[in-house]
XYZ file of C-alpha atoms in Angstrom:
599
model
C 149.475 116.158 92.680
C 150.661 118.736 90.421
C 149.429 122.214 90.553
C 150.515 123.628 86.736
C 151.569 122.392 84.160
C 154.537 125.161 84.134
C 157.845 123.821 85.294
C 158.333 124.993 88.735
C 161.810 126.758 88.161
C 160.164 128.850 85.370
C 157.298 129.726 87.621
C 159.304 133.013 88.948
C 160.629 134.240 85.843
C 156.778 135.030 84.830
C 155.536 136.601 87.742
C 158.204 138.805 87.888
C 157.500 139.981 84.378
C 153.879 140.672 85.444
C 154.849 142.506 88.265
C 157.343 144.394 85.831
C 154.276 144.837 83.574
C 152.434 146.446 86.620
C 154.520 148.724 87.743
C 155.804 147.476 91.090
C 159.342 146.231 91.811
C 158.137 142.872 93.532
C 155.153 140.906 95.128
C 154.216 139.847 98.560
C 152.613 136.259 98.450
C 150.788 134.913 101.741
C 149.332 131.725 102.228
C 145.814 132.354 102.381
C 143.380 132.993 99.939
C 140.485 135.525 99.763
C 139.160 134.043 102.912
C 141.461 134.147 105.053
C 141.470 130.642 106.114
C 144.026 128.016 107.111
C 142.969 125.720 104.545
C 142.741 126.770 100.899
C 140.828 125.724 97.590
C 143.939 124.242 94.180
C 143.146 127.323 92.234
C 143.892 129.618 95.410
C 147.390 127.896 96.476
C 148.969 130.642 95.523
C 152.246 130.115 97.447
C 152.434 126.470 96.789
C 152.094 127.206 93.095
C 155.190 129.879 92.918
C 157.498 128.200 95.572
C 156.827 124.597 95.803
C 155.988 124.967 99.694
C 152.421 123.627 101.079
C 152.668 124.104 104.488
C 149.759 125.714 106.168
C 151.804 128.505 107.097
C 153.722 131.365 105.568
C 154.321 133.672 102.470
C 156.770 134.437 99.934
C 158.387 137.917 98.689
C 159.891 138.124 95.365
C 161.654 141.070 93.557
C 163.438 141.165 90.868
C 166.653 139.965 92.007
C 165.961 138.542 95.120
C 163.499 136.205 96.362
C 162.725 134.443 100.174
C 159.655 132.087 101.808
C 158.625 132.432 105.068
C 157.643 130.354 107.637
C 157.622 129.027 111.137
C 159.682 126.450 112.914
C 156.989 123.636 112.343
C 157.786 123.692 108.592
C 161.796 124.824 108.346
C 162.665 121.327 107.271
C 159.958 120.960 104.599
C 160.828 124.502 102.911
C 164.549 123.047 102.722
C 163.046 119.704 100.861
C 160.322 121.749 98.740
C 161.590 125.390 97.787
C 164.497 125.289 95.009
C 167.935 126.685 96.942
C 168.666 128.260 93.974
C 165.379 130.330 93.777
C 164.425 130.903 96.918
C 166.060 132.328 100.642
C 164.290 130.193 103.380
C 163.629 132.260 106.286
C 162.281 131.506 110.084
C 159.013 134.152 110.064
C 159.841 134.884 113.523
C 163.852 135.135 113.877
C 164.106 136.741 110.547
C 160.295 138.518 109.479
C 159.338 139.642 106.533
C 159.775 143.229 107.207
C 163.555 142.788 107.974
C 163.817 141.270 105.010
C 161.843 143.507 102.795
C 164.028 146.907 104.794
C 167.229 144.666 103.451
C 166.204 143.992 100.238
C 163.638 146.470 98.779
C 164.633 149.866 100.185
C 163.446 152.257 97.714
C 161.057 149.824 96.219
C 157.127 149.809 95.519
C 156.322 146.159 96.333
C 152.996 145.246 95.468
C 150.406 142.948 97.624
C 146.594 141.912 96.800
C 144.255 143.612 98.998
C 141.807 140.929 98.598
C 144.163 138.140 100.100
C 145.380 140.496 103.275
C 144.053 141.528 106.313
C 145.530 144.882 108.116
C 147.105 142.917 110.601
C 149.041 140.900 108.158
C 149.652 144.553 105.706
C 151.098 145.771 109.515
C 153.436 143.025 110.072
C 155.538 143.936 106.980
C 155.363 147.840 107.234
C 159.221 148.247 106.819
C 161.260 151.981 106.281
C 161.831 152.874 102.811
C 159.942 150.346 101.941
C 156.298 151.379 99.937
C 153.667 148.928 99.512
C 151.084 149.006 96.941
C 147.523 147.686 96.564
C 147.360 145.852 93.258
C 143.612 145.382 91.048
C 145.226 142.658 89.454
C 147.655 139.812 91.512
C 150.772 138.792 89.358
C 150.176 135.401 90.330
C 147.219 134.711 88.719
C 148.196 136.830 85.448
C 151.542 134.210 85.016
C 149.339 131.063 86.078
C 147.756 130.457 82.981
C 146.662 126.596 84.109
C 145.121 127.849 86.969
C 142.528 125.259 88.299
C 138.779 126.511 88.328
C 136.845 127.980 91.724
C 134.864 125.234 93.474
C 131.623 125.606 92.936
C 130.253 123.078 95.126
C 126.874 122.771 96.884
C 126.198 124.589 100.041
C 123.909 122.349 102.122
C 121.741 122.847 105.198
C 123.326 122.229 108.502
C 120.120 121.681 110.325
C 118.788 122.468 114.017
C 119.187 118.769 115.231
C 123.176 119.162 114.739
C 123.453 123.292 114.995
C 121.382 123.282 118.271
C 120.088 126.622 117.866
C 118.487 128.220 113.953
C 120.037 131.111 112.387
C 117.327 133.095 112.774
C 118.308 133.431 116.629
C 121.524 133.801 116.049
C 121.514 136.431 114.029
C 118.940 138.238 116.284
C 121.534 137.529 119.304
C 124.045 138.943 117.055
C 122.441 141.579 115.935
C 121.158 143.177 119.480
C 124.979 143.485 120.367
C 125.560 145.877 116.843
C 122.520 147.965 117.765
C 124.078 148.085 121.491
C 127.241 149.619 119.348
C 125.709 151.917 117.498
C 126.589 149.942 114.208
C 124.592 149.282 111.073
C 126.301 146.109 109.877
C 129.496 143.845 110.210
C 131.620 142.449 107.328
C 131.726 138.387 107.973
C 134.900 137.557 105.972
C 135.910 134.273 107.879
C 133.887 131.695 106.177
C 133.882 129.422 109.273
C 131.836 132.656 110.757
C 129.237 132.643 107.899
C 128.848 128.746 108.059
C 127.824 128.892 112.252
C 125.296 131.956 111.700
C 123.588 130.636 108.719
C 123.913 127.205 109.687
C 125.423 126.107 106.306
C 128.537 123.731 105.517
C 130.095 122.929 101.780
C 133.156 121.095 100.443
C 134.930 124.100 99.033
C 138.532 123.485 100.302
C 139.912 120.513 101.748
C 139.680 119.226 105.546
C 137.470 121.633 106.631
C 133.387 121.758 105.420
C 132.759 125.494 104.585
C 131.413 127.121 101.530
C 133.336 129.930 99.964
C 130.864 132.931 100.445
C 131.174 136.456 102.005
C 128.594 137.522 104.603
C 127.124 140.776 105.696
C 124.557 140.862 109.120
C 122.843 144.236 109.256
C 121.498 145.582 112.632
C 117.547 144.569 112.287
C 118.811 140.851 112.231
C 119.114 140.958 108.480
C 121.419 139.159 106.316
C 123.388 138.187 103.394
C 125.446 135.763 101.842
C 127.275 135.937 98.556
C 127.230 132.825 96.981
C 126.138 131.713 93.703
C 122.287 131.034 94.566
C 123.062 127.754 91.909
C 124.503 126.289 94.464
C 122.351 126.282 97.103
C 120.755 123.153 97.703
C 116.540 123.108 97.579
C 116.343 122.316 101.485
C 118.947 124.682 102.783
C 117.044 127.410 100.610
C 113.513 126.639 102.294
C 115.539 126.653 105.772
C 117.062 129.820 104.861
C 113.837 132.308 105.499
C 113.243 135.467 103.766
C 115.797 137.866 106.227
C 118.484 135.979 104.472
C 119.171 137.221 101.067
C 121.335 134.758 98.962
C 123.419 137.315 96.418
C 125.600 136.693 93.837
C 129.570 136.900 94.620
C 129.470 140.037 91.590
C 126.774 141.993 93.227
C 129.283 142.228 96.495
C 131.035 145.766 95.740
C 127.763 147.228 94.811
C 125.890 146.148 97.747
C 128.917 147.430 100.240
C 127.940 150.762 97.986
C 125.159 151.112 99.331
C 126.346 150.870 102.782
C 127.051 154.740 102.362
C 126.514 156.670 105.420
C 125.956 153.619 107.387
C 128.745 152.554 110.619
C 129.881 149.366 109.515
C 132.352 146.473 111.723
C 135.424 145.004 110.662
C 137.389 143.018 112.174
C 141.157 143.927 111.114
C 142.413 140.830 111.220
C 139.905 138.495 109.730
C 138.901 140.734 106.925
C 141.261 141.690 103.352
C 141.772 145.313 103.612
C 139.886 145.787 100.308
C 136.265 145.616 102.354
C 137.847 148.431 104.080
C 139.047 150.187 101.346
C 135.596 149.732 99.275
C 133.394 150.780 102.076
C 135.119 154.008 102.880
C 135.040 155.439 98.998
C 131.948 154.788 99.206
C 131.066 156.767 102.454
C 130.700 154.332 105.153
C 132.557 154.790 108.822
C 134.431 151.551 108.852
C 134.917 150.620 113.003
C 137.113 148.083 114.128
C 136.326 145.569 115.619
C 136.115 141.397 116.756
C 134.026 138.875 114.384
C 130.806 138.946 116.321
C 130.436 135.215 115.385
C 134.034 133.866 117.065
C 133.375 133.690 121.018
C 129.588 132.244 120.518
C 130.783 129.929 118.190
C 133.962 128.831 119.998
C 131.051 128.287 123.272
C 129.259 124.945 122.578
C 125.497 124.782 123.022
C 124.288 121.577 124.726
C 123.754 120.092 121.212
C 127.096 120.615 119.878
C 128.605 119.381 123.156
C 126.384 116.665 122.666
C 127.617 116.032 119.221
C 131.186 116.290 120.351
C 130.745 112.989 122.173
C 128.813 111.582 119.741
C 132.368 112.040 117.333
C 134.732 111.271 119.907
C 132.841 107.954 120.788
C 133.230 107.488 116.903
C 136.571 108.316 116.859
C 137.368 106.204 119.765
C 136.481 102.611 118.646
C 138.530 103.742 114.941
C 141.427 104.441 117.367
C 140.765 101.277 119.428
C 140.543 99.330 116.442
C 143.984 100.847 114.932
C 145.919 100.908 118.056
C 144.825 97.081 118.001
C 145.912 96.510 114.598
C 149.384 98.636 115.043
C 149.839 96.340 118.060
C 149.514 93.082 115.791
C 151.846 94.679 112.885
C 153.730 98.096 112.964
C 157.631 97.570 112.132
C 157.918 97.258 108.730
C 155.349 99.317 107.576
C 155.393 102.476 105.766
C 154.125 106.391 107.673
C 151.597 106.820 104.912
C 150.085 103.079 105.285
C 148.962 103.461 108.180
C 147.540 106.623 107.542
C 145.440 104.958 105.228
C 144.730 102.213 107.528
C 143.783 104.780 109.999
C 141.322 106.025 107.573
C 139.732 102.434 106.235
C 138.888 101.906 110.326
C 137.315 105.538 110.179
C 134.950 105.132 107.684
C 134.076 102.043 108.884
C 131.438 104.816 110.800
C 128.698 105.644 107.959
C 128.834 109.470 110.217
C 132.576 109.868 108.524
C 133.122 112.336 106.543
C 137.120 113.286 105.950
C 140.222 114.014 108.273
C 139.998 117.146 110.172
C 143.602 117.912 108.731
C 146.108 115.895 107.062
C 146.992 112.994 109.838
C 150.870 113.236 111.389
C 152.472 110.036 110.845
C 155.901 110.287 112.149
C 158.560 107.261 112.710
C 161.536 107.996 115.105
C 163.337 110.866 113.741
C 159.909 112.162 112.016
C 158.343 112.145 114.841
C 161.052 115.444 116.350
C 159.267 117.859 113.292
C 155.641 118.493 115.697
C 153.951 119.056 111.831
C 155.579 116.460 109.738
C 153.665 115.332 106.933
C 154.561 111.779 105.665
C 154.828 111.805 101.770
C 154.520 108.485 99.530
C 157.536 107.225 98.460
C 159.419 109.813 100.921
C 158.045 108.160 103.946
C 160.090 106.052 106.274
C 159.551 102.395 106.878
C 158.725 101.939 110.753
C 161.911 99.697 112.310
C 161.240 97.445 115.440
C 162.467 99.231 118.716
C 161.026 102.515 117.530
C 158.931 105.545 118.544
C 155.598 106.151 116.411
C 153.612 109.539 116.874
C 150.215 109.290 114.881
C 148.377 112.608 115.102
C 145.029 112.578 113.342
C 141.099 113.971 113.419
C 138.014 113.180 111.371
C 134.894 115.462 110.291
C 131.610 114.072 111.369
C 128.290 115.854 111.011
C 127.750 116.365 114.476
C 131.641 117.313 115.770
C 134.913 117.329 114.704
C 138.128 115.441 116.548
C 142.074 115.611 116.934
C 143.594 113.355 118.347
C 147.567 112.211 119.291
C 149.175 108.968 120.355
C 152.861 107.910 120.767
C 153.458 104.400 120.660
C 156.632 102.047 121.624
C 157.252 99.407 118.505
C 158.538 96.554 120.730
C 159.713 94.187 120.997
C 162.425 95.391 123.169
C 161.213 97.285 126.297
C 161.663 101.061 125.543
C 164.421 102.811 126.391
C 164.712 104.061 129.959
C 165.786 108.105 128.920
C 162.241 107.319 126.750
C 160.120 106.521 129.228
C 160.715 109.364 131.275
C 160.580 111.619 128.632
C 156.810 110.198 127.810
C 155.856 110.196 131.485
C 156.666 113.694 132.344
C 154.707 114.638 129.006
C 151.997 112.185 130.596
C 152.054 114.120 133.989
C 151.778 117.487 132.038
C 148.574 115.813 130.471
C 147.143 114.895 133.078
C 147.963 117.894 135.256
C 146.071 119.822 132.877
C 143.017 117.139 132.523
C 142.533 117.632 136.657
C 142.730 121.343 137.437
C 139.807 123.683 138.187
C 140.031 127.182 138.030
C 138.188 130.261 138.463
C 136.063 131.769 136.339
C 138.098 134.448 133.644
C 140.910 132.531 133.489
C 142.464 132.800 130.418
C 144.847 129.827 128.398
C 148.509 131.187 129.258
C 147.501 130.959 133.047
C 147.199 126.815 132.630
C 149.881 126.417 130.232
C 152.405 126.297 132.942
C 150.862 123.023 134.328
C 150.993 121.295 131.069
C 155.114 121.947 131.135
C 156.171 121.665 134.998
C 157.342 118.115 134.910
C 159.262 118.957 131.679
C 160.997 121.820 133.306
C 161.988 119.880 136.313
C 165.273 117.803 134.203
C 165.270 121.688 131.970
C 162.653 119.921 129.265
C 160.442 121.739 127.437
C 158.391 121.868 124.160
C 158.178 124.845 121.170
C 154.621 124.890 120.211
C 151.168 126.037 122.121
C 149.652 123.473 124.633
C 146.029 123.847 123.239
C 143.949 124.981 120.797
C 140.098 125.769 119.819
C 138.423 123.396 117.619
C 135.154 123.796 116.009
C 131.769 121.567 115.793
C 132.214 120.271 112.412
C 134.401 123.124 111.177
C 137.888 124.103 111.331
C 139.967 122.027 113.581
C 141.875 124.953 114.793
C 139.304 127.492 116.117
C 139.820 130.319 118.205
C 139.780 132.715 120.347
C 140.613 130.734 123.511
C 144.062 129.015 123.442
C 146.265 127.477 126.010
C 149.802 128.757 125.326
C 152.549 130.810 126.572
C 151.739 133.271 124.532
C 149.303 135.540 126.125
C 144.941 136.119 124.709
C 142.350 138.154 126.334
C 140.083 135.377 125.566
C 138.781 133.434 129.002
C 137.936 130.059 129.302
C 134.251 129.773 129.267
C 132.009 126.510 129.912
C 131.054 124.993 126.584
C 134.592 125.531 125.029
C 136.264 122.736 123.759
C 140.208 123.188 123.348
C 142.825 120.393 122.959
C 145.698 119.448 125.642
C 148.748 118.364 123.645
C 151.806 118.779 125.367
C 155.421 116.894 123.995
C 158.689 116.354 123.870
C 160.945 116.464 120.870
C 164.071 115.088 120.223
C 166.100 115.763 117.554
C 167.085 113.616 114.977
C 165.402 110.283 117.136
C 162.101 111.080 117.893
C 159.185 112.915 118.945
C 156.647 112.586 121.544
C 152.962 114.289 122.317
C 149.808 112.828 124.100
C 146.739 114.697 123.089
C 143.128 114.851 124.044
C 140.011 117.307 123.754
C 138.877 118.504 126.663
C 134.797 120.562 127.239
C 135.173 123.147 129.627
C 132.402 122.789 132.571
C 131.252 123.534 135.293
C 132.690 122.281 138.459
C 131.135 121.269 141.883
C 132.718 123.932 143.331
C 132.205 127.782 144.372
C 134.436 130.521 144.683
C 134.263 134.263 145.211
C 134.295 135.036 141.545
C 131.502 132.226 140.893
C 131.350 128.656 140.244
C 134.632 127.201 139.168
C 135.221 125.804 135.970
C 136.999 122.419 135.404
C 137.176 120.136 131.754
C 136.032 116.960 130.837
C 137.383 114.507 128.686
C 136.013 113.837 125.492
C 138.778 111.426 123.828
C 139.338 107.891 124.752
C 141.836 106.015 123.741
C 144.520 104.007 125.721
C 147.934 105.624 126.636
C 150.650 103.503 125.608
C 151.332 101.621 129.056
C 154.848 100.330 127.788
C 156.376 104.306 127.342
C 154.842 104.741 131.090
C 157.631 104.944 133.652
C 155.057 104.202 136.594
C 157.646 105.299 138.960
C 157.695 108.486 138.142
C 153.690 109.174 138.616
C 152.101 110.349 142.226
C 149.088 108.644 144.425
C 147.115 110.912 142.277
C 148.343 110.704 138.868
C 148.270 107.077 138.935
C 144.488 107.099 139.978
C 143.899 109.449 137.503
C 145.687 107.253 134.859
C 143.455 103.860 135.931
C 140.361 105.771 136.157
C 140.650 106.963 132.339
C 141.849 103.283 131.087
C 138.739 102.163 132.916
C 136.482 104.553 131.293
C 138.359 104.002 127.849
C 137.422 100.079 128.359
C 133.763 100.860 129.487
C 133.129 103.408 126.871
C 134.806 101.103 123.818
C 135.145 98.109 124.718
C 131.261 96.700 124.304
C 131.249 97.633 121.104
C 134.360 96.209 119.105
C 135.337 92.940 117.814
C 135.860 90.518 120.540
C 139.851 90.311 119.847
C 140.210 94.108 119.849
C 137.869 94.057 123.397
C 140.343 91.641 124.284
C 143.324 93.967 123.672
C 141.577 96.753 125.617
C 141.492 94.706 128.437
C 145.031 94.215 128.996
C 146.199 97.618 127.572
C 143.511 99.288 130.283
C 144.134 97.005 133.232
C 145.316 99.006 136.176
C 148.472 99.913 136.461
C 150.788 99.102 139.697
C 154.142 100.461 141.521
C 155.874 99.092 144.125
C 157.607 102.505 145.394
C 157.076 105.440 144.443
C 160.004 107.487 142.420
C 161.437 110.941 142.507
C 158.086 113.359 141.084
């Protein structure tokens, strides 16, 4: 799908003359739009419009006689196949950062950036000598994209009690009590995913993930309000909405951040464009730093969201059983994008279905060694017999939202032996992770180490994080808990939900990653710090038995392996076709070993 009309080689040539015509020597362009978020509206892909890149990831400089995109080693081959060579450097944004670039290239230079589109951690990152950069009213972008597709402006619905588990109103008084505690009259709610959990609304305004475009502001006394176009509020979510929530206009926004003169206002600096923060101090306010009261209590699950969370997964579980059935029946041959669309017809085979949590990863052999390939029609790659398939997927339902990963052996040969190990120590990994229990306070990047051991032992390892947030029918990737090598402050807390998805990746054959959501809970068991914490599944699907090197697993690994299958079977099987119940019966059957192998 086209995003202009404007031939993409000509696309540079006009914003340079706009940044000519405002008197800076360049422009920085990130990813995100004016909300921060990892998904973004057509007339906000800003990047995607000027370089030709859509990954979910990175940002763009471009000066007069030198231009580069940014981005992380998840996306280096798709900048090589999107971004013209002869247009663009392509840069790794951690080996070679914008700021070393923009030192290189701009020294002397006023390079401009759009405050609205920028937080001040993201304005920090490419602070570089000799380099000055420059708020901008206007963004050169949108002055040279003359095509540039209208705002949504769709409706912003109710996301009632029944599925929230707890109303706004208590939120916001929760909320509230911990600015008064601070000493601070209000907070800036920039994240939309932030404004959607403490108002209890949803909307359809960018792809993947159900928020509403709309800026927020909570005041101390439990107050609040939302800046939306009151049009599109829908007639229930305005009667649930009661009268301490004032619905405002999007234009009214500067003047009512006015009027916060004198008052001690929140922001966090990395959530929030650095123009609230500009805007709030002309006027008079003391702007404070600090975290988006909304991210930990919405990252902790209440007992109806956790609730919910099953409710999705046992969704998502008979669409997987039902694929994995059908890939089982007919795989080589067919294309990565087919059956991504076959994934989706079982899917909304649920009347609860609303969309994919992100755009599935449907990756054939050498595919499968990019961790975020995206299959493209007509650029995908038939699926040969005596392959590896990775399909890495999620869907949106009104009660929870899912991710999921599988990596599958297309037969009919048996699977190669270097193959199976690789899959079993990811499996061990897995299920290490899946068994431990740990104190209470302990953070992501402790566990992470569990997740990789087996991978380590034959000097194996993967480049990505082991686990991530994910929200309760919001953004797939939620924070602030992770599991990760790279250290957060954030402990694990019961009622968290984070994903464990370690792999393997082999270049130029293919790639490898098991992944399931786990709820953090409670355990049985009490230590000097409290009661321990341990997770529970909430994905079941079958493990491909013919990667699994049972050799290779312990006493304990094994049981662990033929317990799941056997609560995969009970938990799906009663309620799919009789041949796919069938299936689930052999795929689930217990697995035997004779002796066991080197661990």
């Amino acid at each position: 799908m086209t995003l202009s009309s404007i031939p993409l080689k000509e696309r540079p040539t006009l914003v340079r003359k706009a940044c000519e015509a405002l008197g800076v020597a360049g422009f920085i362009i990130p990813r995100g739009d004016e909300y921060l978020g990892e998904y973004v509206a057509p007339c906000s892909d800003r990047l995607a419009w000027l370089t030709g890149f859509t990954g979910s990831a990175g940002l763009a400089v471009i000066l007069q006689d030198a231009a580069a995109v940014f981005s992380d080693g998840r996306y280096t081959v798709q900048m090589e196949e999107q971004v013209p060579h002869d247009l663009w450097e392509r840069r790794h944004v951690s080996m070679e950062p914008a700021s070393d670039w923009l030192e290189e290239n701009a020294q002397g230079k006023r390079v401009g950036y759009d405050p609205k589109l920028v937080s001040r951690s993201m304005l920090a990152s490419w602070s570089a000598p000799g380099v000055e950069l420059v708020p901008l009213v206007l963004n050169p972008i949108d002055e040279a994209w003359l095509d540039r597709p209208a705002a949504p402006a769709n409706p912003v619905i109710n996301h009632g009690v029944e599925l929230a588990g707890e109303t706004s109103s208590s939120k916001r008084q929760r909320l509230a009590a911990g600015l008064r505690k601070a000493g601070q009259d209000a907070v800036v709610l920039a994240d939309c995913t932030s404004v959607a959990w403490l108002l209890n609304i949803r909307g359809s305004d960018v792809p993947l993930t159900p928020v509403a475009h709309g800026y927020g502001l909570l005041h101390a006394d439990g107050r609040a309000e939302l800046f939306v176009d009151p049009a599109r509020v829908e007639d229930d979510l305005a009667t649930a909405l009661d009268e301490e929530v004032a619905v405002q206009a999007p234009s009214t926004l500067e003047k009512r951040l006015v009027a916060l003169n004198g008052k001690v206002v929140r922001l966090d600096p990395v959530t929030t464009p650095v123009w609230f923060e500009t805007t709030l101090k002309t006027a008079g306010a003391s702007v404070v730093d600090g975290n988006d009261p909304c991210t930990l209590p919405k990252a902790v699950k209440n007992l109806t969201e956790q609730d919910g969370a099953r409710q999705a997964h046992q969704r998502d579980g008979i669409a997987m059983a039902r694929f994995l059935h059908s890939v089982s029946i007919s795989a080589a041959g067919q294309r990565e994008t087919d059956l991504v669309e076959r994934l989706g017809m079982f899917r909304q085979r649920s009347a609860d279905y609303r969309e994919q949590s992100f755009d599935a990863i449907s990756a054939s052999g050498p595919n499968g060694a990019y961790p975020h390939y995206r299959a493209e029609v007509g650029k995908d790659r038939v699926l040969p017999a005596n392959s590896v398939y990775l399909i890495d997927s999620g869907g949106q339902y009104p009660f929870g939202t899912t991710d999921i990963t599988r990596t599958l052996w297309i037969g009919p040969e048996p699977a190669p032996q270097d193959v199976k190990e690789a899959f079993t120590r990811v499996l061990k990994g897995n299920i290490a992770l899946s068994r431990v229990r740990f104190p209470p306070g302990t953070t992501g990047h402790r566990l992470d180490v569990l997740a990789r051991a087996a991978l380590w032992q034959v000097g194996l390892d993967y480049d990505h994080g082991t686990g991530h947030g994910i929200g309760s029918y919001l953004s797939v990737h939620e924070g602030p808990q992770n599991i990760s090598p790279a250290p957060r402050p954030t402990a694990l807390e019961a009622g968290m939900i984070v994903s464990n998805e370690p792999g393997y990746y082999e270049p130029g054959a293919y790639g490898i990653r098991i992944e399931n959501l786990m709820l953090v809970k409670p355990s049985s068991y009490q230590g000097a710090k409290g009661v321990f914490l341990e997770f529970e599944i909430l994905s079941y699907t079958p493990i491909d038995r013919a990667l699994i090197d049972v050799t290779l697993l312990d006493d304990a690994e094994l049981a662990w392996l033929n317990a799941y299958h056997a609560e995969v079977l009970t938990r799906v099987g009663p309620v799919v076709e009789p041949d796919v119940q069938e299936w689930l019966e052999k795929v689930c059957a217990p697995m035997m070993r004779e002796t066991t192998g080197i661990q």
